[in-house]
Structure formats: C-alpha cells, structure tokens
Amino acid sequence: PNPFNPTTQIRFDVAMRGPVTLDVHDLRGRRVSRLVEAELPAGRHTRLWDGTDQQGRTVAAGVYLLRVTSAAGVASGRVALIK
C-alpha cells in the first residue's frame, strides 16, 4: 500500500538475469537504505521495506524515492511513509 505504515512491499520486474540494486532515497537524493544488491533472475520480485535506514533506525515520515538498477536499465517510483 502507498502510503504505508509501518511496512510496505515493493514489487519490481527484472527484464533479464543480472545484477540488481534496489535503493531507497530521501527527497534530497541521499541513499537511506539498500534493499537489494544481488544477481536476480528475470521476472517479478518483491522486497519488504520496514521504514528503517541502513543502520536499522526508523526514518521520518515523508516521501521516499525508489530506484531499481539492472542490466536492462533504471526504474524509479515513490512511496509515502505516514506515522
């Protein structure tokens, strides 16, 4: 769901097998968390984000940008965390 509290499932498609990263950024462009850094097969994938940063601290309510990078290119989206 979007907006979400306290967790959300992020669904994304990978066009071809290869290295994939899924990052969460704040609106200033700073990376908050890296949810995926792995070789993934082609197809649909889901990752859970619990609204925490890379150190496990709860992030502030607000809009966050998602960025999926793979061999096929880059896709982005956004989610809103409400408290």
mmCIF file of N, CA, C and O in Angstrom:
data_model
loop_
_atom_site.group_PDB
_atom_site.id
_atom_site.type_symbol
_atom_site.label_atom_id
_atom_site.label_comp_id
_atom_site.label_asym_id
_atom_site.label_seq_id
_atom_site.Cartn_x
_atom_site.Cartn_y
_atom_site.Cartn_z
ATOM 1 N N PRO A 1 0.820 -1.208 0.000
ATOM 2 C CA PRO A 1 0.000 0.000 0.000
ATOM 3 C C PRO A 1 0.858 1.265 0.000
ATOM 4 O O PRO A 1 1.978 1.245 0.488
ATOM 5 N N ASN A 2 0.320 2.293 -0.523
ATOM 6 C CA ASN A 2 1.024 3.567 -0.566
ATOM 7 C C ASN A 2 -0.003 4.664 -0.331
ATOM 8 O O ASN A 2 -0.911 4.795 -1.140
ATOM 9 N N PRO A 3 0.002 5.436 0.709
ATOM 10 C CA PRO A 3 1.041 5.487 1.736
ATOM 11 C C PRO A 3 1.018 4.249 2.640
ATOM 12 O O PRO A 3 0.039 3.521 2.669
ATOM 13 N N PHE A 4 2.110 4.086 3.405
ATOM 14 C CA PHE A 4 2.224 2.902 4.245
ATOM 15 C C PHE A 4 2.658 3.268 5.655
ATOM 16 O O PHE A 4 3.178 4.337 5.902
ATOM 17 N N ASN A 5 2.402 2.334 6.563
ATOM 18 C CA ASN A 5 2.870 2.413 7.935
ATOM 19 C C ASN A 5 2.610 1.059 8.565
ATOM 20 O O ASN A 5 1.470 0.627 8.600
ATOM 21 N N PRO A 6 3.540 0.356 9.096
ATOM 22 C CA PRO A 6 4.966 0.656 9.177
ATOM 23 C C PRO A 6 5.797 -0.024 8.089
ATOM 24 O O PRO A 6 6.973 0.249 7.953
ATOM 25 N N THR A 7 5.190 -0.945 7.297
ATOM 26 C CA THR A 7 5.959 -1.632 6.259
ATOM 27 C C THR A 7 5.229 -1.567 4.923
ATOM 28 O O THR A 7 4.018 -1.366 4.869
ATOM 29 N N THR A 8 5.994 -1.776 3.844
ATOM 30 C CA THR A 8 5.406 -1.848 2.515
ATOM 31 C C THR A 8 6.150 -2.887 1.693
ATOM 32 O O THR A 8 7.347 -3.108 1.903
ATOM 33 N N GLN A 9 5.437 -3.525 0.787
ATOM 34 C CA GLN A 9 6.054 -4.451 -0.152
ATOM 35 C C GLN A 9 6.332 -3.701 -1.441
ATOM 36 O O GLN A 9 5.426 -3.080 -2.002
ATOM 37 N N ILE A 10 7.561 -3.781 -1.898
ATOM 38 C CA ILE A 10 7.966 -3.122 -3.135
ATOM 39 C C ILE A 10 8.082 -4.202 -4.197
ATOM 40 O O ILE A 10 8.871 -5.137 -4.063
ATOM 41 N N ARG A 11 7.276 -4.078 -5.238
ATOM 42 C CA ARG A 11 7.290 -5.055 -6.340
ATOM 43 C C ARG A 11 7.988 -4.429 -7.539
ATOM 44 O O ARG A 11 7.732 -3.273 -7.873
ATOM 45 N N PHE A 12 8.842 -5.215 -8.179
ATOM 46 C CA PHE A 12 9.550 -4.727 -9.358
ATOM 47 C C PHE A 12 9.834 -5.890 -10.291
ATOM 48 O O PHE A 12 9.901 -7.046 -9.871
ATOM 49 N N ASP A 13 9.962 -5.571 -11.570
ATOM 50 C CA ASP A 13 10.242 -6.569 -12.598
ATOM 51 C C ASP A 13 11.664 -6.407 -13.103
ATOM 52 O O ASP A 13 12.149 -5.287 -13.270
ATOM 53 N N VAL A 14 12.298 -7.543 -13.359
ATOM 54 C CA VAL A 14 13.636 -7.577 -13.929
ATOM 55 C C VAL A 14 13.513 -8.224 -15.307
ATOM 56 O O VAL A 14 12.998 -9.333 -15.429
ATOM 57 N N ALA A 15 13.970 -7.516 -16.341
ATOM 58 C CA ALA A 15 13.806 -7.997 -17.718
ATOM 59 C C ALA A 15 14.741 -9.150 -18.062
ATOM 60 O O ALA A 15 14.383 -10.023 -18.850
ATOM 61 N N MET A 16 15.946 -9.141 -17.482
ATOM 62 C CA MET A 16 16.912 -10.204 -17.783
ATOM 63 C C MET A 16 17.754 -10.492 -16.557
ATOM 64 O O MET A 16 17.938 -9.624 -15.711
ATOM 65 N N ARG A 17 18.235 -11.711 -16.477
ATOM 66 C CA ARG A 17 19.075 -12.103 -15.345
ATOM 67 C C ARG A 17 20.298 -11.195 -15.281
ATOM 68 O O ARG A 17 20.885 -10.851 -16.295
ATOM 69 N N GLY A 18 20.663 -10.807 -14.057
ATOM 70 C CA GLY A 18 21.846 -9.989 -13.885
ATOM 71 C C GLY A 18 21.853 -9.290 -12.545
ATOM 72 O O GLY A 18 20.972 -9.490 -11.709
ATOM 73 N N PRO A 19 22.863 -8.459 -12.335
ATOM 74 C CA PRO A 19 22.962 -7.734 -11.070
ATOM 75 C C PRO A 19 21.859 -6.683 -10.945
ATOM 76 O O PRO A 19 21.548 -5.984 -11.903
ATOM 77 N N VAL A 20 21.279 -6.611 -9.762
ATOM 78 C CA VAL A 20 20.182 -5.679 -9.496
ATOM 79 C C VAL A 20 20.431 -4.999 -8.152
ATOM 80 O O VAL A 20 20.865 -5.648 -7.197
ATOM 81 N N THR A 21 20.160 -3.702 -8.115
ATOM 82 C CA THR A 21 20.120 -2.990 -6.839
ATOM 83 C C THR A 21 18.765 -2.325 -6.707
ATOM 84 O O THR A 21 18.175 -1.884 -7.689
ATOM 85 N N LEU A 22 18.283 -2.260 -5.479
ATOM 86 C CA LEU A 22 17.064 -1.537 -5.149
ATOM 87 C C LEU A 22 17.402 -0.634 -3.975
ATOM 88 O O LEU A 22 17.737 -1.123 -2.890
ATOM 89 N N ASP A 23 17.369 0.667 -4.214
ATOM 90 C CA ASP A 23 17.722 1.646 -3.193
ATOM 91 C C ASP A 23 16.532 2.518 -2.846
ATOM 92 O O ASP A 23 15.684 2.803 -3.689
ATOM 93 N N VAL A 24 16.504 2.955 -1.589
ATOM 94 C CA VAL A 24 15.529 3.926 -1.108
ATOM 95 C C VAL A 24 16.301 5.216 -0.849
ATOM 96 O O VAL A 24 17.336 5.203 -0.172
ATOM 97 N N HIS A 25 15.819 6.333 -1.404
ATOM 98 C CA HIS A 25 16.461 7.640 -1.242
ATOM 99 C C HIS A 25 15.482 8.625 -0.616
ATOM 100 O O HIS A 25 14.271 8.525 -0.838
ATOM 101 N N ASP A 26 16.020 9.586 0.135
ATOM 102 C CA ASP A 26 15.164 10.666 0.597
ATOM 103 C C ASP A 26 15.027 11.692 -0.523
ATOM 104 O O ASP A 26 15.643 11.550 -1.589
ATOM 105 N N LEU A 27 14.242 12.726 -0.316
ATOM 106 C CA LEU A 27 13.997 13.708 -1.376
ATOM 107 C C LEU A 27 15.214 14.571 -1.687
ATOM 108 O O LEU A 27 15.239 15.252 -2.711
ATOM 109 N N ARG A 28 16.216 14.529 -0.846
ATOM 110 C CA ARG A 28 17.477 15.241 -1.135
ATOM 111 C C ARG A 28 18.424 14.395 -1.968
ATOM 112 O O ARG A 28 19.512 14.838 -2.313
ATOM 113 N N GLY A 29 18.027 13.158 -2.248
ATOM 114 C CA GLY A 29 18.842 12.278 -3.071
ATOM 115 C C GLY A 29 19.802 11.399 -2.294
ATOM 116 O O GLY A 29 20.551 10.621 -2.886
ATOM 117 N N ARG A 30 19.788 11.482 -0.975
ATOM 118 C CA ARG A 30 20.679 10.650 -0.158
ATOM 119 C C ARG A 30 20.104 9.250 -0.028
ATOM 120 O O ARG A 30 18.902 9.088 0.219
ATOM 121 N N ARG A 31 20.970 8.251 -0.184
ATOM 122 C CA ARG A 31 20.501 6.874 -0.035
ATOM 123 C C ARG A 31 20.208 6.606 1.439
ATOM 124 O O ARG A 31 21.046 6.824 2.300
ATOM 125 N N VAL A 32 19.005 6.130 1.696
ATOM 126 C CA VAL A 32 18.566 5.793 3.043
ATOM 127 C C VAL A 32 18.854 4.328 3.324
ATOM 128 O O VAL A 32 19.339 3.964 4.386
ATOM 129 N N SER A 33 18.550 3.469 2.346
ATOM 130 C CA SER A 33 18.709 2.034 2.531
ATOM 131 C C SER A 33 18.875 1.342 1.193
ATOM 132 O O SER A 33 18.298 1.759 0.192
ATOM 133 N N ARG A 34 19.670 0.301 1.179
ATOM 134 C CA ARG A 34 19.783 -0.571 0.001
ATOM 135 C C ARG A 34 19.078 -1.865 0.352
ATOM 136 O O ARG A 34 19.511 -2.601 1.238
ATOM 137 N N LEU A 35 17.989 -2.140 -0.347
ATOM 138 C CA LEU A 35 17.180 -3.316 -0.050
ATOM 139 C C LEU A 35 17.603 -4.544 -0.838
ATOM 140 O O LEU A 35 17.356 -5.668 -0.404
ATOM 141 N N VAL A 36 18.200 -4.327 -2.001
ATOM 142 C CA VAL A 36 18.655 -5.443 -2.839
ATOM 143 C C VAL A 36 20.006 -5.076 -3.436
ATOM 144 O O VAL A 36 20.193 -3.961 -3.933
ATOM 145 N N GLU A 37 20.917 -6.008 -3.374
ATOM 146 C CA GLU A 37 22.175 -5.946 -4.115
ATOM 147 C C GLU A 37 22.548 -7.391 -4.405
ATOM 148 O O GLU A 37 23.223 -8.048 -3.613
ATOM 149 N N ALA A 38 22.016 -7.896 -5.524
ATOM 150 C CA ALA A 38 22.149 -9.321 -5.813
ATOM 151 C C ALA A 38 21.961 -9.598 -7.289
ATOM 152 O O ALA A 38 21.409 -8.787 -8.021
ATOM 153 N N GLU A 39 22.388 -10.754 -7.686
ATOM 154 C CA GLU A 39 22.112 -11.282 -9.025
ATOM 155 C C GLU A 39 20.722 -11.905 -8.958
ATOM 156 O O GLU A 39 20.478 -12.791 -8.136
ATOM 157 N N LEU A 40 19.811 -11.410 -9.782
ATOM 158 C CA LEU A 40 18.440 -11.913 -9.764
ATOM 159 C C LEU A 40 18.054 -12.449 -11.134
ATOM 160 O O LEU A 40 18.507 -11.934 -12.159
ATOM 161 N N PRO A 41 17.196 -13.461 -11.162
ATOM 162 C CA PRO A 41 16.683 -13.946 -12.439
ATOM 163 C C PRO A 41 15.643 -12.981 -12.993
ATOM 164 O O PRO A 41 15.090 -12.151 -12.269
ATOM 165 N N ALA A 42 15.357 -13.112 -14.270
ATOM 166 C CA ALA A 42 14.293 -12.315 -14.876
ATOM 167 C C ALA A 42 12.973 -12.654 -14.197
ATOM 168 O O ALA A 42 12.767 -13.768 -13.727
ATOM 169 N N GLY A 43 12.083 -11.665 -14.143
ATOM 170 C CA GLY A 43 10.762 -11.903 -13.573
ATOM 171 C C GLY A 43 10.394 -10.879 -12.526
ATOM 172 O O GLY A 43 11.078 -9.891 -12.325
ATOM 173 N N ARG A 44 9.296 -11.130 -11.853
ATOM 174 C CA ARG A 44 8.770 -10.236 -10.812
ATOM 175 C C ARG A 44 9.397 -10.587 -9.468
ATOM 176 O O ARG A 44 9.523 -11.756 -9.122
ATOM 177 N N HIS A 45 9.747 -9.548 -8.729
ATOM 178 C CA HIS A 45 10.352 -9.714 -7.405
ATOM 179 C C HIS A 45 9.666 -8.786 -6.417
ATOM 180 O O HIS A 45 9.106 -7.753 -6.801
ATOM 181 N N THR A 46 9.728 -9.146 -5.149
ATOM 182 C CA THR A 46 9.135 -8.351 -4.079
ATOM 183 C C THR A 46 10.123 -8.241 -2.934
ATOM 184 O O THR A 46 10.760 -9.230 -2.555
ATOM 185 N N ARG A 47 10.242 -7.040 -2.386
ATOM 186 C CA ARG A 47 11.061 -6.820 -1.199
ATOM 187 C C ARG A 47 10.259 -6.007 -0.206
ATOM 188 O O ARG A 47 9.473 -5.132 -0.579
ATOM 189 N N LEU A 48 10.473 -6.275 1.055
ATOM 190 C CA LEU A 48 9.800 -5.571 2.128
ATOM 191 C C LEU A 48 10.687 -4.432 2.613
ATOM 192 O O LEU A 48 11.886 -4.611 2.793
ATOM 193 N N TRP A 49 10.105 -3.262 2.796
ATOM 194 C CA TRP A 49 10.818 -2.166 3.453
ATOM 195 C C TRP A 49 10.046 -1.817 4.707
ATOM 196 O O TRP A 49 8.845 -1.547 4.670
ATOM 197 N N ASP A 50 10.759 -1.815 5.816
ATOM 198 C CA ASP A 50 10.134 -1.579 7.113
ATOM 199 C C ASP A 50 10.289 -0.146 7.604
ATOM 200 O O ASP A 50 10.079 0.135 8.788
ATOM 201 N N GLY A 51 10.642 0.772 6.717
ATOM 202 C CA GLY A 51 10.745 2.174 7.103
ATOM 203 C C GLY A 51 11.964 2.491 7.947
ATOM 204 O O GLY A 51 11.947 3.448 8.717
ATOM 205 N N THR A 52 13.020 1.684 7.784
ATOM 206 C CA THR A 52 14.255 1.949 8.525
ATOM 207 C C THR A 52 15.388 2.245 7.561
ATOM 208 O O THR A 52 15.336 1.893 6.385
ATOM 209 N N ASP A 53 16.432 2.882 8.089
ATOM 210 C CA ASP A 53 17.612 3.169 7.270
ATOM 211 C C ASP A 53 18.573 1.993 7.316
ATOM 212 O O ASP A 53 18.268 0.940 7.909
ATOM 213 N N GLN A 54 19.737 2.159 6.725
ATOM 214 C CA GLN A 54 20.722 1.084 6.626
ATOM 215 C C GLN A 54 21.211 0.620 7.998
ATOM 216 O O GLN A 54 21.626 -0.515 8.156
ATOM 217 N N GLN A 55 21.150 1.492 9.004
ATOM 218 C CA GLN A 55 21.581 1.139 10.353
ATOM 219 C C GLN A 55 20.437 0.620 11.229
ATOM 220 O O GLN A 55 20.624 0.382 12.413
ATOM 221 N N GLY A 56 19.246 0.479 10.644
ATOM 222 C CA GLY A 56 18.115 -0.049 11.385
ATOM 223 C C GLY A 56 17.316 0.990 12.158
ATOM 224 O O GLY A 56 16.408 0.643 12.913
ATOM 225 N N ARG A 57 17.627 2.266 11.954
ATOM 226 C CA ARG A 57 16.889 3.338 12.639
ATOM 227 C C ARG A 57 15.630 3.680 11.845
ATOM 228 O O ARG A 57 15.658 3.736 10.615
ATOM 229 N N THR A 58 14.545 3.961 12.545
ATOM 230 C CA THR A 58 13.296 4.355 11.899
ATOM 231 C C THR A 58 13.469 5.720 11.244
ATOM 232 O O THR A 58 14.001 6.639 11.861
ATOM 233 N N VAL A 59 13.046 5.838 9.993
ATOM 234 C CA VAL A 59 13.168 7.110 9.272
ATOM 235 C C VAL A 59 11.931 7.968 9.545
ATOM 236 O O VAL A 59 10.902 7.487 10.010
ATOM 237 N N ALA A 60 12.052 9.252 9.245
ATOM 238 C CA ALA A 60 10.954 10.195 9.453
ATOM 239 C C ALA A 60 9.835 9.947 8.444
ATOM 240 O O ALA A 60 10.062 9.417 7.354
ATOM 241 N N ALA A 61 8.638 10.362 8.804
ATOM 242 C CA ALA A 61 7.518 10.305 7.868
ATOM 243 C C ALA A 61 7.837 11.192 6.672
ATOM 244 O O ALA A 61 8.509 12.218 6.807
ATOM 245 N N GLY A 62 7.389 10.795 5.503
ATOM 246 C CA GLY A 62 7.622 11.593 4.310
ATOM 247 C C GLY A 62 7.625 10.745 3.055
ATOM 248 O O GLY A 62 7.309 9.553 3.086
ATOM 249 N N VAL A 63 7.992 11.361 1.962
ATOM 250 C CA VAL A 63 8.053 10.689 0.665
ATOM 251 C C VAL A 63 9.476 10.198 0.434
ATOM 252 O O VAL A 63 10.442 10.925 0.672
ATOM 253 N N TYR A 64 9.588 8.978 -0.052
ATOM 254 C CA TYR A 64 10.879 8.369 -0.349
ATOM 255 C C TYR A 64 10.877 7.869 -1.785
ATOM 256 O O TYR A 64 9.847 7.408 -2.285
ATOM 257 N N LEU A 65 12.012 7.989 -2.424
ATOM 258 C CA LEU A 65 12.163 7.585 -3.820
ATOM 259 C C LEU A 65 12.784 6.198 -3.888
ATOM 260 O O LEU A 65 13.724 5.895 -3.156
ATOM 261 N N LEU A 66 12.269 5.379 -4.796
ATOM 262 C CA LEU A 66 12.787 4.033 -5.023
ATOM 263 C C LEU A 66 13.517 4.021 -6.350
ATOM 264 O O LEU A 66 13.046 4.614 -7.320
ATOM 265 N N ARG A 67 14.646 3.324 -6.407
ATOM 266 C CA ARG A 67 15.415 3.245 -7.647
ATOM 267 C C ARG A 67 15.905 1.813 -7.826
ATOM 268 O O ARG A 67 16.674 1.310 -7.011
ATOM 269 N N VAL A 68 15.441 1.187 -8.903
ATOM 270 C CA VAL A 68 15.869 -0.165 -9.261
ATOM 271 C C VAL A 68 16.817 -0.039 -10.447
ATOM 272 O O VAL A 68 16.457 0.541 -11.473
ATOM 273 N N THR A 69 18.010 -0.575 -10.295
ATOM 274 C CA THR A 69 19.004 -0.546 -11.361
ATOM 275 C C THR A 69 19.338 -1.984 -11.749
ATOM 276 O O THR A 69 19.645 -2.807 -10.881
ATOM 277 N N SER A 70 19.272 -2.268 -13.060
ATOM 278 C CA SER A 70 19.596 -3.606 -13.565
ATOM 279 C C SER A 70 20.292 -3.463 -14.903
ATOM 280 O O SER A 70 20.456 -2.352 -15.413
ATOM 281 N N ALA A 71 20.661 -4.594 -15.483
ATOM 282 C CA ALA A 71 21.318 -4.583 -16.785
ATOM 283 C C ALA A 71 20.409 -3.978 -17.862
ATOM 284 O O ALA A 71 20.881 -3.431 -18.850
ATOM 285 N N ALA A 72 19.098 -4.054 -17.650
ATOM 286 C CA ALA A 72 18.142 -3.537 -18.631
ATOM 287 C C ALA A 72 17.887 -2.041 -18.476
ATOM 288 O O ALA A 72 17.250 -1.435 -19.326
ATOM 289 N N GLY A 73 18.352 -1.439 -17.379
ATOM 290 C CA GLY A 73 18.146 -0.015 -17.193
ATOM 291 C C GLY A 73 17.782 0.342 -15.768
ATOM 292 O O GLY A 73 18.027 -0.412 -14.834
ATOM 293 N N VAL A 74 17.160 1.506 -15.632
ATOM 294 C CA VAL A 74 16.809 2.058 -14.322
ATOM 295 C C VAL A 74 15.308 2.354 -14.298
ATOM 296 O O VAL A 74 14.758 2.862 -15.271
ATOM 297 N N ALA A 75 14.673 2.018 -13.187
ATOM 298 C CA ALA A 75 13.262 2.348 -12.980
ATOM 299 C C ALA A 75 13.143 3.023 -11.621
ATOM 300 O O ALA A 75 13.922 2.742 -10.704
ATOM 301 N N SER A 76 12.182 3.916 -11.497
ATOM 302 C CA SER A 76 12.017 4.612 -10.227
ATOM 303 C C SER A 76 10.549 4.714 -9.855
ATOM 304 O O SER A 76 9.664 4.550 -10.696
ATOM 305 N N GLY A 77 10.329 4.993 -8.606
ATOM 306 C CA GLY A 77 8.983 5.182 -8.091
ATOM 307 C C GLY A 77 9.076 5.908 -6.766
ATOM 308 O O GLY A 77 10.158 6.326 -6.356
ATOM 309 N N ARG A 78 7.958 6.025 -6.094
ATOM 310 C CA ARG A 78 7.988 6.681 -4.787
ATOM 311 C C ARG A 78 6.967 6.057 -3.864
ATOM 312 O O ARG A 78 5.974 5.491 -4.320
ATOM 313 N N VAL A 79 7.259 6.181 -2.590
ATOM 314 C CA VAL A 79 6.356 5.707 -1.545
ATOM 315 C C VAL A 79 6.269 6.794 -0.475
ATOM 316 O O VAL A 79 7.186 7.608 -0.333
ATOM 317 N N ALA A 80 5.172 6.807 0.243
ATOM 318 C CA ALA A 80 4.977 7.772 1.321
ATOM 319 C C ALA A 80 4.811 7.025 2.637
ATOM 320 O O ALA A 80 3.923 6.175 2.762
ATOM 321 N N LEU A 81 5.670 7.338 3.581
ATOM 322 C CA LEU A 81 5.603 6.768 4.925
ATOM 323 C C LEU A 81 4.834 7.743 5.807
ATOM 324 O O LEU A 81 5.185 8.916 5.896
ATOM 325 N N ILE A 82 3.759 7.249 6.413
ATOM 326 C CA ILE A 82 2.990 8.095 7.331
ATOM 327 C C ILE A 82 3.145 7.536 8.738
ATOM 328 O O ILE A 82 3.405 6.353 8.933
ATOM 329 N N LYS A 83 3.009 8.407 9.704
ATOM 330 C CA LYS A 83 3.133 7.958 11.109
ATOM 331 C C LYS A 83 1.891 8.312 11.859
ATOM 332 O O LYS A 83 1.170 9.179 11.539
#
